[in-house]
Tab-separated table of C-alpha atoms in Angstrom:
chain	number	residue	atom	x	y	z
A	1	UNK	CA	94.028	128.612	90.781
A	2	UNK	CA	95.032	127.693	87.253
A	3	UNK	CA	97.359	130.021	85.435
A	4	UNK	CA	97.894	129.878	81.687
A	5	UNK	CA	101.118	131.111	80.154
A	6	UNK	CA	101.454	131.647	76.435
A	7	UNK	CA	104.986	131.827	75.121
A	8	UNK	CA	105.370	132.513	71.413
A	9	UNK	CA	108.526	132.196	69.403
A	10	UNK	CA	110.327	135.516	69.282
A	11	UNK	CA	109.666	137.593	66.184
A	12	UNK	CA	113.348	137.929	65.332
A	13	UNK	CA	113.401	134.230	64.476
A	14	UNK	CA	110.735	134.568	61.807
A	15	UNK	CA	113.185	134.923	58.953
A	16	UNK	CA	115.798	132.467	60.151
A	17	UNK	CA	116.110	128.847	59.089
A	18	UNK	CA	114.362	126.382	61.360
A	19	UNK	CA	116.438	124.347	63.793
A	20	UNK	CA	118.495	121.397	62.653
A	21	UNK	CA	118.688	118.065	64.473
A	22	UNK	CA	120.720	118.237	67.689
A	23	UNK	CA	124.208	116.723	67.473
A	24	UNK	CA	124.174	112.963	67.841
A	25	UNK	CA	120.485	112.555	67.004
A	26	UNK	CA	119.372	110.144	64.238
A	27	UNK	CA	119.443	111.585	60.721
A	28	UNK	CA	115.696	111.152	60.290
A	29	UNK	CA	114.973	113.259	63.390
A	30	UNK	CA	114.802	116.260	61.067
A	31	UNK	CA	111.426	114.928	59.920
A	32	UNK	CA	110.082	115.307	63.465
A	33	UNK	CA	111.428	118.868	63.658
A	34	UNK	CA	109.931	119.835	60.305
A	35	UNK	CA	106.561	118.322	61.221
A	36	UNK	CA	106.599	120.128	64.567
A	37	UNK	CA	107.236	123.410	62.769
A	38	UNK	CA	104.119	122.826	60.652
A	39	UNK	CA	102.101	122.129	63.800
A	40	UNK	CA	103.398	125.382	65.270
A	41	UNK	CA	102.014	124.813	68.747
A	42	UNK	CA	102.402	122.716	71.888
A	43	UNK	CA	99.973	122.446	74.826
A	44	UNK	CA	101.413	121.328	78.165
A	45	UNK	CA	99.478	120.664	81.375
A	46	UNK	CA	101.939	120.905	84.239
A	47	UNK	CA	102.094	120.856	88.011
A	48	UNK	CA	105.428	122.667	87.831
A	49	UNK	CA	105.253	126.331	88.838
A	50	UNK	CA	105.284	128.670	85.852
A	51	UNK	CA	108.351	130.387	87.324
A	52	UNK	CA	110.289	127.103	87.185
A	53	UNK	CA	108.923	126.129	83.767
A	54	UNK	CA	109.641	129.476	82.071
A	55	UNK	CA	113.427	128.968	81.623
A	56	UNK	CA	112.741	125.683	79.827
A	57	UNK	CA	110.087	127.259	77.612
A	58	UNK	CA	112.360	130.192	76.710
A	59	UNK	CA	115.252	127.924	75.797
A	60	UNK	CA	112.992	125.548	73.864
A	61	UNK	CA	111.748	128.550	71.863
A	62	UNK	CA	115.344	129.568	71.175
A	63	UNK	CA	116.148	126.069	69.935
A	64	UNK	CA	112.900	125.565	68.016
A	65	UNK	CA	111.586	129.004	67.010
A	66	UNK	CA	108.124	129.001	65.537
A	67	UNK	CA	106.472	126.671	68.045
A	68	UNK	CA	104.163	128.426	70.499
A	69	UNK	CA	104.155	126.760	73.903
A	70	UNK	CA	100.903	127.041	75.828
A	71	UNK	CA	101.759	126.085	79.392
A	72	UNK	CA	98.900	125.489	81.840
A	73	UNK	CA	100.037	125.587	85.476
A	74	UNK	CA	97.775	123.705	87.933
A	75	UNK	CA	98.156	121.669	91.086
A	76	UNK	CA	98.756	117.970	90.556
A	77	UNK	CA	95.179	116.860	91.203
A	78	UNK	CA	93.811	119.519	88.834
A	79	UNK	CA	96.176	118.356	86.078
A	80	UNK	CA	94.740	114.854	86.335
A	81	UNK	CA	91.081	115.851	86.683
A	82	UNK	CA	91.118	118.363	83.832
A	83	UNK	CA	92.768	115.930	81.436
A	84	UNK	CA	90.366	113.115	82.323
A	85	UNK	CA	87.278	115.306	81.956
A	86	UNK	CA	88.417	116.786	78.631
A	87	UNK	CA	89.259	113.362	77.239
A	88	UNK	CA	85.851	112.059	78.300
A	89	UNK	CA	84.148	115.004	76.615
A	90	UNK	CA	86.126	114.515	73.424
A	91	UNK	CA	87.398	118.090	73.437
A	92	UNK	CA	90.838	119.644	73.048
A	93	UNK	CA	93.301	118.820	75.787
A	94	UNK	CA	97.044	118.644	76.475
A	95	UNK	CA	99.673	117.302	74.108
A	96	UNK	CA	102.005	116.686	77.042
A	97	UNK	CA	101.245	115.856	80.666
A	98	UNK	CA	103.912	116.741	83.257
A	99	UNK	CA	103.199	116.240	86.942
A	100	UNK	CA	104.757	115.633	90.336
A	101	UNK	CA	101.897	113.255	91.241
A	102	UNK	CA	103.763	110.255	89.890
A	103	UNK	CA	101.033	107.796	90.809
A	104	UNK	CA	98.314	109.749	88.986
A	105	UNK	CA	100.552	110.048	85.931
A	106	UNK	CA	101.171	106.303	85.997
A	107	UNK	CA	97.445	105.655	86.252
A	108	UNK	CA	96.882	107.655	83.076
A	109	UNK	CA	99.795	106.002	81.280
A	110	UNK	CA	98.821	102.475	82.284
A	111	UNK	CA	95.188	103.188	81.335
A	112	UNK	CA	96.288	103.761	77.762
A	113	UNK	CA	96.479	107.558	77.497
A	114	UNK	CA	100.237	107.718	76.830
A	115	UNK	CA	101.918	107.494	73.437
A	116	UNK	CA	104.582	104.820	73.152
A	117	UNK	CA	107.624	106.811	72.088
A	118	UNK	CA	111.233	105.896	72.753
A	119	UNK	CA	112.991	109.173	73.474
A	120	UNK	CA	116.409	109.528	71.887
A	121	UNK	CA	117.562	110.574	75.365
A	122	UNK	CA	116.062	107.570	77.207
A	123	UNK	CA	119.410	105.838	77.754
A	124	UNK	CA	120.773	108.868	79.620
A	125	UNK	CA	118.354	108.648	82.570
A	126	UNK	CA	118.110	105.892	85.234
A	127	UNK	CA	116.253	102.713	84.334
A	128	UNK	CA	113.783	103.230	87.200
A	129	UNK	CA	112.764	106.555	85.611
A	130	UNK	CA	111.391	105.086	82.359
A	131	UNK	CA	108.320	102.899	81.938
A	132	UNK	CA	107.563	101.062	78.704
A	133	UNK	CA	108.768	103.940	76.495
A	134	UNK	CA	105.677	105.846	77.628
A	135	UNK	CA	106.324	107.596	80.952
A	136	UNK	CA	109.558	109.409	81.778
A	137	UNK	CA	110.945	110.829	85.006
A	138	UNK	CA	112.488	114.245	84.380
A	139	UNK	CA	113.730	115.474	87.778
A	140	UNK	CA	115.239	114.154	91.040
A	141	UNK	CA	113.532	116.053	93.865
A	142	UNK	CA	113.799	115.187	97.572
A	143	UNK	CA	111.027	115.258	100.163
A	144	UNK	CA	112.321	117.578	102.877
A	145	UNK	CA	111.668	118.699	106.425
A	146	UNK	CA	111.378	122.499	106.388
A	147	UNK	CA	111.520	124.593	109.553
A	148	UNK	CA	111.617	128.166	110.823
A	149	UNK	CA	115.263	128.922	111.648
A	150	UNK	CA	114.345	131.780	113.967
A	151	UNK	CA	111.989	129.744	116.131
A	152	UNK	CA	113.410	126.216	115.959
A	153	UNK	CA	116.816	125.831	117.593
A	154	UNK	CA	119.518	124.181	115.484
A	155	UNK	CA	119.793	121.433	118.113
A	156	UNK	CA	116.074	120.676	117.732
A	157	UNK	CA	116.157	120.111	113.973
A	158	UNK	CA	115.232	116.455	113.371
A	159	UNK	CA	117.842	114.407	111.524
A	160	UNK	CA	115.639	111.349	110.951
A	161	UNK	CA	111.971	110.419	110.731
A	162	UNK	CA	112.114	109.091	114.300
A	163	UNK	CA	113.544	112.435	115.465
A	164	UNK	CA	110.680	114.224	113.719
A	165	UNK	CA	108.076	112.039	115.453
A	166	UNK	CA	109.651	112.750	118.838
A	167	UNK	CA	109.992	116.481	118.191
A	168	UNK	CA	106.429	117.245	117.152
A	169	UNK	CA	105.027	115.547	120.259
A	170	UNK	CA	106.425	118.417	122.327
A	171	UNK	CA	103.854	121.032	123.462
A	172	UNK	CA	105.751	123.761	121.613
A	173	UNK	CA	104.742	122.198	118.275
A	174	UNK	CA	101.030	121.790	118.904
A	175	UNK	CA	99.136	123.511	116.073
A	176	UNK	CA	102.513	124.434	114.570
A	177	UNK	CA	103.172	121.490	112.229
A	178	UNK	CA	102.186	121.421	108.568
A	179	UNK	CA	102.161	118.961	105.675
A	180	UNK	CA	100.197	118.376	102.490
A	181	UNK	CA	96.476	117.738	102.551
A	182	UNK	CA	96.718	114.231	101.146
A	183	UNK	CA	93.085	114.290	100.003
A	184	UNK	CA	93.667	117.333	97.785
A	185	UNK	CA	97.356	117.115	96.890
A	186	UNK	CA	98.376	114.321	94.548
A	187	UNK	CA	102.067	114.625	95.394
A	188	UNK	CA	101.214	114.771	99.110
A	189	UNK	CA	99.267	111.514	98.923
A	190	UNK	CA	102.038	109.882	96.917
A	191	UNK	CA	104.758	110.900	99.380
A	192	UNK	CA	102.738	109.751	102.404
A	193	UNK	CA	101.854	106.402	100.839
A	194	UNK	CA	105.548	105.856	100.070
A	195	UNK	CA	106.377	106.660	103.700
A	196	UNK	CA	103.921	103.936	104.704
A	197	UNK	CA	106.102	101.500	102.731
A	198	UNK	CA	109.519	102.802	103.790
A	199	UNK	CA	109.048	103.763	107.447
A	200	UNK	CA	108.404	100.798	109.791
A	201	UNK	CA	106.833	103.018	112.451
A	202	UNK	CA	104.511	104.885	110.115
A	203	UNK	CA	101.560	104.560	112.490
A	204	UNK	CA	103.595	106.379	115.163
A	205	UNK	CA	104.198	109.166	112.654
A	206	UNK	CA	100.478	109.459	111.938
A	207	UNK	CA	99.643	109.489	115.639
A	208	UNK	CA	102.260	112.180	116.258
A	209	UNK	CA	100.642	114.335	113.575
A	210	UNK	CA	97.327	113.847	115.382
A	211	UNK	CA	98.771	114.882	118.749
A	212	UNK	CA	100.316	117.955	117.157
A	213	UNK	CA	97.011	118.811	115.437
A	214	UNK	CA	98.763	119.049	112.083
A	215	UNK	CA	97.694	121.843	109.735
A	216	UNK	CA	97.348	120.600	106.158
A	217	UNK	CA	97.738	122.583	102.937
A	218	UNK	CA	97.258	121.797	99.263
A	219	UNK	CA	100.385	123.606	98.055
A	220	UNK	CA	104.083	123.846	98.842
A	221	UNK	CA	103.982	127.635	98.615
A	222	UNK	CA	101.341	127.997	101.329
A	223	UNK	CA	103.286	125.725	103.672
A	224	UNK	CA	106.482	127.705	103.220
A	225	UNK	CA	104.712	131.039	103.709
A	226	UNK	CA	103.306	129.845	107.031
A	227	UNK	CA	106.627	128.406	108.159
A	228	UNK	CA	108.428	131.611	107.200
A	229	UNK	CA	105.949	133.765	109.135
A	230	UNK	CA	106.130	131.532	112.217
A	231	UNK	CA	102.464	130.561	112.018
A	232	UNK	CA	103.854	127.050	111.614
A	233	UNK	CA	107.230	125.967	112.938
A	234	UNK	CA	107.962	122.911	110.834
A	235	UNK	CA	106.742	121.184	107.668
A	236	UNK	CA	106.951	117.564	106.570
A	237	UNK	CA	107.456	116.059	103.081
A	238	UNK	CA	107.775	119.514	101.556
A	239	UNK	CA	109.139	119.486	97.992
A	240	UNK	CA	112.838	120.041	98.582
A	241	UNK	CA	113.442	121.662	95.196
A	242	UNK	CA	111.094	124.559	95.991
A	243	UNK	CA	112.205	124.747	99.627
A	244	UNK	CA	115.931	124.978	98.848
A	245	UNK	CA	115.310	127.805	96.365
A	246	UNK	CA	113.230	129.667	98.964
A	247	UNK	CA	115.883	129.124	101.648
A	248	UNK	CA	118.473	131.004	99.571
A	249	UNK	CA	116.521	134.242	99.812
A	250	UNK	CA	114.487	133.731	102.999
A	251	UNK	CA	116.598	133.693	106.188
A	252	UNK	CA	113.696	132.186	108.123
A	253	UNK	CA	113.609	128.982	106.076
A	254	UNK	CA	115.750	125.981	106.988
A	255	UNK	CA	115.791	122.683	105.082
A	256	UNK	CA	116.743	119.252	106.403
A	257	UNK	CA	116.906	116.073	104.316
A	258	UNK	CA	116.248	113.046	106.580
A	259	UNK	CA	119.370	110.947	107.114
A	260	UNK	CA	117.647	107.596	107.661
A	261	UNK	CA	116.070	107.784	104.196
A	262	UNK	CA	115.025	110.542	101.819
A	263	UNK	CA	112.230	109.978	99.345
A	264	UNK	CA	113.012	111.313	95.882
A	265	UNK	CA	110.236	112.224	93.484
A	266	UNK	CA	110.614	112.603	89.718
A	267	UNK	CA	108.139	114.703	87.729
A	268	UNK	CA	106.623	112.302	85.219
A	269	UNK	CA	106.109	113.365	81.621
A	270	UNK	CA	104.224	111.582	78.885
A	271	UNK	CA	102.844	112.429	75.455
A	272	UNK	CA	99.089	112.165	75.047
A	273	UNK	CA	98.384	109.303	72.624
A	274	UNK	CA	95.775	111.548	71.008
A	275	UNK	CA	97.998	114.654	70.897
A	276	UNK	CA	97.087	117.162	68.176
A	277	UNK	CA	100.686	118.379	68.085
A	278	UNK	CA	102.436	115.052	68.477
A	279	UNK	CA	105.713	116.055	66.826
A	280	UNK	CA	106.047	119.203	68.915
A	281	UNK	CA	105.355	116.991	71.947
A	282	UNK	CA	108.200	114.656	70.956
A	283	UNK	CA	110.553	117.635	70.633
A	284	UNK	CA	109.544	118.872	74.089
A	285	UNK	CA	110.046	115.472	75.753
A	286	UNK	CA	113.435	114.932	74.110
A	287	UNK	CA	114.497	118.490	74.911
A	288	UNK	CA	113.513	118.161	78.589
A	289	UNK	CA	115.597	114.989	78.916
A	290	UNK	CA	118.530	116.314	76.876
A	291	UNK	CA	121.779	117.528	78.417
A	292	UNK	CA	120.812	121.060	77.399
A	293	UNK	CA	117.336	120.853	78.939
A	294	UNK	CA	118.585	119.149	82.082
A	295	UNK	CA	121.235	121.843	82.515
A	296	UNK	CA	118.426	124.420	82.491
A	297	UNK	CA	116.509	122.312	85.045
A	298	UNK	CA	119.579	122.206	87.316
A	299	UNK	CA	120.671	125.829	87.051
A	300	UNK	CA	117.587	127.921	86.284
A	301	UNK	CA	114.496	125.894	87.171
A	302	UNK	CA	116.265	124.461	90.262
A	303	UNK	CA	114.284	121.210	90.077
A	304	UNK	CA	117.284	118.834	90.354
A	305	UNK	CA	118.471	117.308	87.081
A	306	UNK	CA	117.923	113.562	86.843
A	307	UNK	CA	120.839	112.993	84.461
A	308	UNK	CA	124.069	112.032	86.198
A	309	UNK	CA	126.195	113.825	83.568
A	310	UNK	CA	124.768	117.277	84.319
A	311	UNK	CA	126.550	119.744	86.582
A	312	UNK	CA	125.037	122.739	88.327
A	313	UNK	CA	123.261	123.981	91.398
A	314	UNK	CA	120.719	121.181	91.827
A	315	UNK	CA	121.647	117.771	90.440
A	316	UNK	CA	121.036	114.133	91.282
A	317	UNK	CA	124.788	113.592	91.589
A	318	UNK	CA	125.128	116.267	94.274
A	319	UNK	CA	122.111	114.946	96.167
A	320	UNK	CA	123.497	111.395	96.174
A	321	UNK	CA	126.832	112.687	97.502
A	322	UNK	CA	125.060	114.698	100.196
A	323	UNK	CA	122.744	111.971	101.473
A	324	UNK	CA	124.398	108.742	100.362
A	325	UNK	CA	123.292	106.342	97.648
A	326	UNK	CA	121.909	103.852	100.175
A	327	UNK	CA	119.725	106.504	101.853
A	328	UNK	CA	118.161	107.782	98.639
A	329	UNK	CA	114.791	106.184	97.951
A	330	UNK	CA	113.697	107.124	94.423
A	331	UNK	CA	110.007	106.586	93.752
A	332	UNK	CA	109.979	104.452	90.586
A	333	UNK	CA	108.169	105.432	87.408
A	334	UNK	CA	106.177	102.220	87.412
A	335	UNK	CA	102.582	100.976	87.784
A	336	UNK	CA	103.537	99.624	91.229
A	337	UNK	CA	102.604	103.135	92.389
A	338	UNK	CA	98.975	102.364	91.636
A	339	UNK	CA	98.612	100.019	94.609
A	340	UNK	CA	97.391	102.872	96.829
A	341	UNK	CA	95.139	104.374	94.145
A	342	UNK	CA	92.589	101.559	94.007
A	343	UNK	CA	89.329	102.867	95.518
A	344	UNK	CA	89.346	100.477	98.484
A	345	UNK	CA	93.050	100.900	99.282
A	346	UNK	CA	92.890	104.685	98.914
A	347	UNK	CA	89.776	104.947	101.089
A	348	UNK	CA	91.335	102.748	103.744
A	349	UNK	CA	94.541	104.811	103.728
A	350	UNK	CA	92.633	108.109	103.988
A	351	UNK	CA	90.372	106.678	106.709
A	352	UNK	CA	93.367	105.698	108.822
A	353	UNK	CA	94.941	109.124	108.196
A	354	UNK	CA	91.793	110.909	109.362
A	355	UNK	CA	91.479	108.736	112.461
A	356	UNK	CA	95.101	109.270	113.499
A	357	UNK	CA	96.782	112.315	111.939
A	358	UNK	CA	93.471	114.063	111.291
A	359	UNK	CA	92.059	113.862	114.797
A	360	UNK	CA	91.440	117.272	116.371
């Protein structure tokens, strides 16, 4: 269900001078700040949980008082569908799109919906995370195996994708395995289609899901609730950022990052080419990619900062050290992701999934 969060600039800022350009920014950046102040509003459609987005919104308001941020929290498929339908109808829609469904974001950007804007922070993020000064990766989040620590023995925890395939074929795991519903979850489809490219024995994985009678869900939260309760024993391709946060407070949740390869997703952000509040949107994009914004992402939002120069609880640097640079498989912010989104390719992929993993 969609949730809408309105965050207004705090009243105590009303009489203070508006923010100045951040240190190191071009001198003419003040024009963008002043124009954003006149706009006074920013509308974001995001597939990031409101709880994770709130620290960024609060700090953005502290830095740029006077701009009201309207944050609309939806699942990744809803973000795409709502934007497309509103654009088609010619009505009001988002200034900024921010979603974990990288392929759907790239479809929108490559179809001409994204503003070409070179962020002043673009040089501080990896080259694979920027496309044509239009689409920007903002996080560095692993796809994880999540399991119930009470009911899955430490010796059983799969270390690789092959281990996972072998494990879930055991009778104990029948009806006890979960993953995303790839028809309803944009990020779930994207992860699974990337697995099809990276894992040579992908068909064996699909067949193993079928034997286990996998239970599919449209959200990360539902999967973790069912793993925590024991209704499911293990989950596949769960967003590691959310899972690792949950594991810190839930003794039932265990998280394993596959050692043969770990897919890494980056939430893609772009500015709507037709944005009503285009200057406020530029501020938000630059802020999210800035050292200050990325430090919030690492330490409060817990979404894994993409910048290598950021320290904190969840950073790309720490993840690379943990898994190894050669085992990290970042999903690129690039139109190459669209290869599975063509109607024929998507239908064929879903058909195979239903005939193998989806068999009951």
